[in-house]
PDB file of C-alpha atoms in Angstrom:
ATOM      1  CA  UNK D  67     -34.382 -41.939  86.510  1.00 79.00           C
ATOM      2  CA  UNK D  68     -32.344 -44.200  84.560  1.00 82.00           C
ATOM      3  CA  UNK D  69     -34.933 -44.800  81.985  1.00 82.00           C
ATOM      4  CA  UNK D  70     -35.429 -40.860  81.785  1.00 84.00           C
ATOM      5  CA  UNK D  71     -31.431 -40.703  80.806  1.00 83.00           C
ATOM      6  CA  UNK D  72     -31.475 -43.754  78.327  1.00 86.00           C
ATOM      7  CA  UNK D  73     -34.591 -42.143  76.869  1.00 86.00           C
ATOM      8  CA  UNK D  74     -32.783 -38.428  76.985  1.00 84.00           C
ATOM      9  CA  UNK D  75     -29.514 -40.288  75.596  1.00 85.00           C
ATOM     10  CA  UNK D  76     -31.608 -42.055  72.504  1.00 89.00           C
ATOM     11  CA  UNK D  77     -33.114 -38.696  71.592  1.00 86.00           C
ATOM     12  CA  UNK D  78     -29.779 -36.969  71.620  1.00 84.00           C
ATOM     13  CA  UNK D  79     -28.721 -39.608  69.207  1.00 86.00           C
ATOM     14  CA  UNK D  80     -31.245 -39.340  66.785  1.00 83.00           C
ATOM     15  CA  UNK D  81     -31.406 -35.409  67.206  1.00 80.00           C
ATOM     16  CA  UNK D  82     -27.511 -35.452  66.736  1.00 78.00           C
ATOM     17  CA  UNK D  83     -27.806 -37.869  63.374  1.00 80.00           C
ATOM     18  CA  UNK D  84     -30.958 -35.507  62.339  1.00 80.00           C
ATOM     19  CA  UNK D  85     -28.232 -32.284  62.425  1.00 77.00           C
ATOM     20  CA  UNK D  86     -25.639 -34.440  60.758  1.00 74.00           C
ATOM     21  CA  UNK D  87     -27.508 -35.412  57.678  1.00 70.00           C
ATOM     22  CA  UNK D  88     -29.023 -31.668  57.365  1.00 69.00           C
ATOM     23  CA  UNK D  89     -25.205 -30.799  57.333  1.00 68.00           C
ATOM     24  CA  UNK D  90     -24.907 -33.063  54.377  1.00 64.00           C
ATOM     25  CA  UNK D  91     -27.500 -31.941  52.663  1.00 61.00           C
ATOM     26  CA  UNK D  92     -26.951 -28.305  53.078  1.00 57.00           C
ATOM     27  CA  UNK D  93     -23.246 -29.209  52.262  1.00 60.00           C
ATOM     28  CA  UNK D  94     -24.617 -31.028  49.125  1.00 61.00           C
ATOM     29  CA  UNK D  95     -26.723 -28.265  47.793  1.00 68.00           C
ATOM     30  CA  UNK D  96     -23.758 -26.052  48.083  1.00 69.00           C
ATOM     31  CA  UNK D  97     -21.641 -28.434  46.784  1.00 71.00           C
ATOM     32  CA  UNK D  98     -24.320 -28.628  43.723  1.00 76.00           C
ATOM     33  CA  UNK D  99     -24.502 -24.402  43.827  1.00 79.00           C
ATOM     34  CA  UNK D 100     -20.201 -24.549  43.456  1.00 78.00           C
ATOM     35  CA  UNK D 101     -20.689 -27.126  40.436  1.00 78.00           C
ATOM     36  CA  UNK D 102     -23.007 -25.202  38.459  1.00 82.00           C
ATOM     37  CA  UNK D 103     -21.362 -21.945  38.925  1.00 85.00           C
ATOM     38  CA  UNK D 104     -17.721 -23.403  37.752  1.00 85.00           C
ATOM     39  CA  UNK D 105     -19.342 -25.075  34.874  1.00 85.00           C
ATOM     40  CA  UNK D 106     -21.173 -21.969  34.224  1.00 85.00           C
ATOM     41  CA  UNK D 107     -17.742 -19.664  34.265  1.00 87.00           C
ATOM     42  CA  UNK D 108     -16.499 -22.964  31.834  1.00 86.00           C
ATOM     43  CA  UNK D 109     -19.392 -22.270  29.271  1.00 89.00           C
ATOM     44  CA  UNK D 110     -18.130 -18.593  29.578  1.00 90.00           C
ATOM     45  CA  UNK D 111     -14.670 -19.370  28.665  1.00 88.00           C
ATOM     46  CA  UNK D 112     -15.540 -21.678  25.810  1.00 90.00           C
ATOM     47  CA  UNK D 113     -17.454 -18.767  24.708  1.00 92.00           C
ATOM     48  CA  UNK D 114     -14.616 -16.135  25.132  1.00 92.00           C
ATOM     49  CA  UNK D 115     -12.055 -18.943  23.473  1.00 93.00           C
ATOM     50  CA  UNK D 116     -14.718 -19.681  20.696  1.00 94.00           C
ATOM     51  CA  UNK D 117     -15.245 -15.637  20.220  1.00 94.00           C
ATOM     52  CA  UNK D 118     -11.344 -15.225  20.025  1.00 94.00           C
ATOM     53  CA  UNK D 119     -10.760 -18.251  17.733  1.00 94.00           C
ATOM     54  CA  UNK D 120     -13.246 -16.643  15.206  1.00 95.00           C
ATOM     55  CA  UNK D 121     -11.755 -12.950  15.407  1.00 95.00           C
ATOM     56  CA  UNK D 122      -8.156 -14.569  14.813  1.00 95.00           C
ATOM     57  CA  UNK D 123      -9.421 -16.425  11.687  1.00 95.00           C
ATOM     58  CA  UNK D 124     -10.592 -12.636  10.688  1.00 95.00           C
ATOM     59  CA  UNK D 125      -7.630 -11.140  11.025  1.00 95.00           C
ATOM     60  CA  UNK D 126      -5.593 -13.881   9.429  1.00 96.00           C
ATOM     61  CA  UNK D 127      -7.843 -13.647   6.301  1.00 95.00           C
ATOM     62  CA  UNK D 128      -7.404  -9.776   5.973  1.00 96.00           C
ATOM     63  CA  UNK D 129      -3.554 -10.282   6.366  1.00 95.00           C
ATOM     64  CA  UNK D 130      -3.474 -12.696   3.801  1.00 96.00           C
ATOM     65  CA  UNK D 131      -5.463 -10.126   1.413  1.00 96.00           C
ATOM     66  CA  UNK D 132      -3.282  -7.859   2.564  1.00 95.00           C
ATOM     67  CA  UNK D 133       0.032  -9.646   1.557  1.00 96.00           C
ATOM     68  CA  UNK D 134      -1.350 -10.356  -1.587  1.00 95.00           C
ATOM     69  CA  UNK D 135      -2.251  -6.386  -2.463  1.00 95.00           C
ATOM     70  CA  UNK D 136       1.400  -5.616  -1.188  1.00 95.00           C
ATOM     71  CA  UNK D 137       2.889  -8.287  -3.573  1.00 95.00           C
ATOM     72  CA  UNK D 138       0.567  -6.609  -6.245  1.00 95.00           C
ATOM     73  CA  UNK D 139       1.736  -3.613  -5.688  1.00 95.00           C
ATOM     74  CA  UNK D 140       5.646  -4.395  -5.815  1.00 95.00           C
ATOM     75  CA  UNK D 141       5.146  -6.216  -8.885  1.00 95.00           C
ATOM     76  CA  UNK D 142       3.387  -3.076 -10.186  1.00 95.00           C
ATOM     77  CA  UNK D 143       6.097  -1.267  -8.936  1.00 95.00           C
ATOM     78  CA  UNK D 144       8.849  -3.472 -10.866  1.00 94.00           C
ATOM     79  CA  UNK D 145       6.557  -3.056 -14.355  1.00 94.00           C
ATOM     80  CA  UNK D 146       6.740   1.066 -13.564  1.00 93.00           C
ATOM     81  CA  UNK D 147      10.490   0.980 -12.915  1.00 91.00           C
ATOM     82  CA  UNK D 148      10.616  -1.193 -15.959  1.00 92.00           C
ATOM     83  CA  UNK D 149       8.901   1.162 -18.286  1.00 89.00           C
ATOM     84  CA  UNK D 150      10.691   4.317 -16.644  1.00 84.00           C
ATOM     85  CA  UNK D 151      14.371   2.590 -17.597  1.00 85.00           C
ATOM     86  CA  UNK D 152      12.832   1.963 -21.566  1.00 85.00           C
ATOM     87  CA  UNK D 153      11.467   5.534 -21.431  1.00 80.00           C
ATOM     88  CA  UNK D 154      14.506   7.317 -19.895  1.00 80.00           C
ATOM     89  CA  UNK D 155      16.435   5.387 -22.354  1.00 78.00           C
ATOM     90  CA  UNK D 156      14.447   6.086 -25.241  1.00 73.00           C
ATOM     91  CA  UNK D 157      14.657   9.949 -23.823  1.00 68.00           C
ATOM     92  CA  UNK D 158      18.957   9.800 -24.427  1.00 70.00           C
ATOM     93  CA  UNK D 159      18.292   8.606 -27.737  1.00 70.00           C
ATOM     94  CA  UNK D 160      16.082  11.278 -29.111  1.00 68.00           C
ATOM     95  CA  UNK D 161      18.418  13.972 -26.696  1.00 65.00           C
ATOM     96  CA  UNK D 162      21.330  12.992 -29.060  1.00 66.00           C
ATOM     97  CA  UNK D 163      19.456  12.765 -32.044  1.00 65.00           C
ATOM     98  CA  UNK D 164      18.151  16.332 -31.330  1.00 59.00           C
ATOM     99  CA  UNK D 165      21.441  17.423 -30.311  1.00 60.00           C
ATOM    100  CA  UNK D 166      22.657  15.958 -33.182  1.00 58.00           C
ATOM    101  CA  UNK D 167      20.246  17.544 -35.776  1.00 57.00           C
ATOM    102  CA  UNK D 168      20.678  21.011 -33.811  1.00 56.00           C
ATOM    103  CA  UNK D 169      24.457  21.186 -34.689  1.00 54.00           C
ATOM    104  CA  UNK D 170      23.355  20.175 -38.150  1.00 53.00           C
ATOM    105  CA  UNK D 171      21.424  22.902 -38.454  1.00 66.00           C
ATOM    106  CA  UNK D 172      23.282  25.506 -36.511  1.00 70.00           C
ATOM    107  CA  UNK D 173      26.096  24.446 -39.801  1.00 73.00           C
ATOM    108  CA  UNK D 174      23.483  24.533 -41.830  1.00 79.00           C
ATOM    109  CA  UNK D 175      22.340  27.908 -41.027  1.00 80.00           C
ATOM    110  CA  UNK D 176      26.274  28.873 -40.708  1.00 79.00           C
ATOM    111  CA  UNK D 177      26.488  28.370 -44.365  1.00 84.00           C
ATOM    112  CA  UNK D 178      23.277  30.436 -45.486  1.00 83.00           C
ATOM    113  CA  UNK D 179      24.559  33.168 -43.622  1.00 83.00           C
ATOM    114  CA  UNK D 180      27.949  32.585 -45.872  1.00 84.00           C
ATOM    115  CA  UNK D 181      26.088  32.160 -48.743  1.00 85.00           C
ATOM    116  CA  UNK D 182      23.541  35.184 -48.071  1.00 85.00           C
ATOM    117  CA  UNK D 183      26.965  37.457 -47.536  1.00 83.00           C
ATOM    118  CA  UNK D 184      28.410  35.959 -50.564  1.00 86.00           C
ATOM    119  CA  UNK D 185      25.531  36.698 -52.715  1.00 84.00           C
ATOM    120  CA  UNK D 186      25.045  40.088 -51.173  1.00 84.00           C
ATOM    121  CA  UNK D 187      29.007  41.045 -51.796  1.00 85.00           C
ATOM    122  CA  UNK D 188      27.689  40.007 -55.747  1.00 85.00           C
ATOM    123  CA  UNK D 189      24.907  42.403 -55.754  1.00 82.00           C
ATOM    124  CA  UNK D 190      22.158  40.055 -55.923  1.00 81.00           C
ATOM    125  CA  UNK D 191      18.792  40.891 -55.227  1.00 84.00           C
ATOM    126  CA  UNK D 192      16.361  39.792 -52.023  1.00 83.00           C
ATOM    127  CA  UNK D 193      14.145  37.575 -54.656  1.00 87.00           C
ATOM    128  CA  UNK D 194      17.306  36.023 -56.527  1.00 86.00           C
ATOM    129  CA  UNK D 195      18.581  35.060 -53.130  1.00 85.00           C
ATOM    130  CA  UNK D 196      15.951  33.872 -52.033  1.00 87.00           C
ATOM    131  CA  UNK D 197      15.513  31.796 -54.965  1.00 87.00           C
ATOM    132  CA  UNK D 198      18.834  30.421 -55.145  1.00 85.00           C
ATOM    133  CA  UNK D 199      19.104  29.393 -51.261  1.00 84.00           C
ATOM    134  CA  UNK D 200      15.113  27.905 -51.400  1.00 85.00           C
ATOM    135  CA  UNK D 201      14.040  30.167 -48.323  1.00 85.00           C
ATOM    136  CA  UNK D 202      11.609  32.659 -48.385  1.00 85.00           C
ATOM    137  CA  UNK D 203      12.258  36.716 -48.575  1.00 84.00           C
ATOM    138  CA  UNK D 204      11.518  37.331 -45.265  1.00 86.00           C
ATOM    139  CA  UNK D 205      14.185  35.005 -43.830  1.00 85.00           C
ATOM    140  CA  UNK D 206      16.578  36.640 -46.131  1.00 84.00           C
ATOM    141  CA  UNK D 207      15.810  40.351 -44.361  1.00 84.00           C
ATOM    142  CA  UNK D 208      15.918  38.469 -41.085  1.00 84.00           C
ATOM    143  CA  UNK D 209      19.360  37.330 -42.032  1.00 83.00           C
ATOM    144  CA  UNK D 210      20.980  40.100 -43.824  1.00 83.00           C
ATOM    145  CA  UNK D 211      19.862  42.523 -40.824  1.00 83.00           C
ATOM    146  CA  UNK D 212      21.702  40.135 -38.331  1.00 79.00           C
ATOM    147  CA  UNK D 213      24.770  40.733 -40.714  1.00 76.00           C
ATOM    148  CA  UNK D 214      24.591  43.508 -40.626  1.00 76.00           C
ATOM    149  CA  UNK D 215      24.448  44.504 -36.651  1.00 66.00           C
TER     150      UNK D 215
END
C-alpha cells in the first residue's frame, strides 16, 4: 500500500505540473490575444490622429486663403472709399460752378428782360429786338408774354 500512495502521490505531481503549465499557456495566449488587440486599437488611433492632423492642415490652408481674400477686399475697400472722397469732391466743385453759372445767368436773363422792356417802351419791332439782343424771335414772344402777365 505504500508503494500504491508514492505511486498515487508522483502522478498527482506530474498531473498537478501538467494543469499548471496549461494555465500558462492558456494565460499566454490570452496574454498574446490582449497584446494584439491594444496594439490593434494603437494602429486605430494613429490612424484617427494621422486623419485629424491632415484635416487640420486643410482647414489651416483655407483660413489662410481666406485671410488673404479679406485683406483683398479691405484694401479694395480703402481704393473705393478713396475714389468716392475724389468724386464727392469733384461733385462740390462742379455744384458751385453750376450754382455759380446759374446766378450768372438768372442776371443775365434779368437784363434781357430789361432790355426786351426797354426796347419794347421804344417801339421796336420783334426782328430788331431780336437782332440787337442776338436771340432768336421766338424767345423774344416767350419773353415779352411773361412781361406782360
Amino acid at each position: 500500500m505504500l508503494y500504491f500512495l508514492l505511486f498515487l502521490g508522483i502522478l498527482l505531481i506530474f498531473y498537478g505540473k501538467r494543469s499548471i503549465k496549461r494555465k500558462e499557456e492558456v494565460s499566454g495566449e490570452a496574454f498574446q490575444e490582449i497584446l494584439l488587440e491594444e496594439q490593434g486599437k494603437d494602429r486605430k488611433a494613429l490612424l484617427i490622429n494621422y486623419e485629424l492632423k491632415t484635416q487640420l492642415l486643410t482647414i489651416q490652408d483655407h483660413l489662410e486663403w481666406l485671410i488673404s481674400k479679406i485683406e483683398d477686399l479691405e484694401e479694395e475697400i480703402k481704393e473705393i472709399k478713396q475714389e468716392k472722397r475724389r468724386i464727392m469732391e469733384g461733385n462740390e466743385k462742379t455744384i458751385e460752378k453750376v450754382s455759380h453759372k446759374k446766378s450768372k445767368s438768372n442776371d443775365e436773363q434779368a437784363q434781357i428782360m430789361e432790355k426786351i422792356l426797354k426796347l419794347t417802351k421804344e417801339d421796336k419791332s420783334i426782328e430788331e429786338i431780336a437782332s440787337i439782343l442776338h436771340i432768336g424771335k421766338g424767345e423774344v414772344l416767350f419773353i415779352q408774354n411773361l412781361l406782360k402777365k
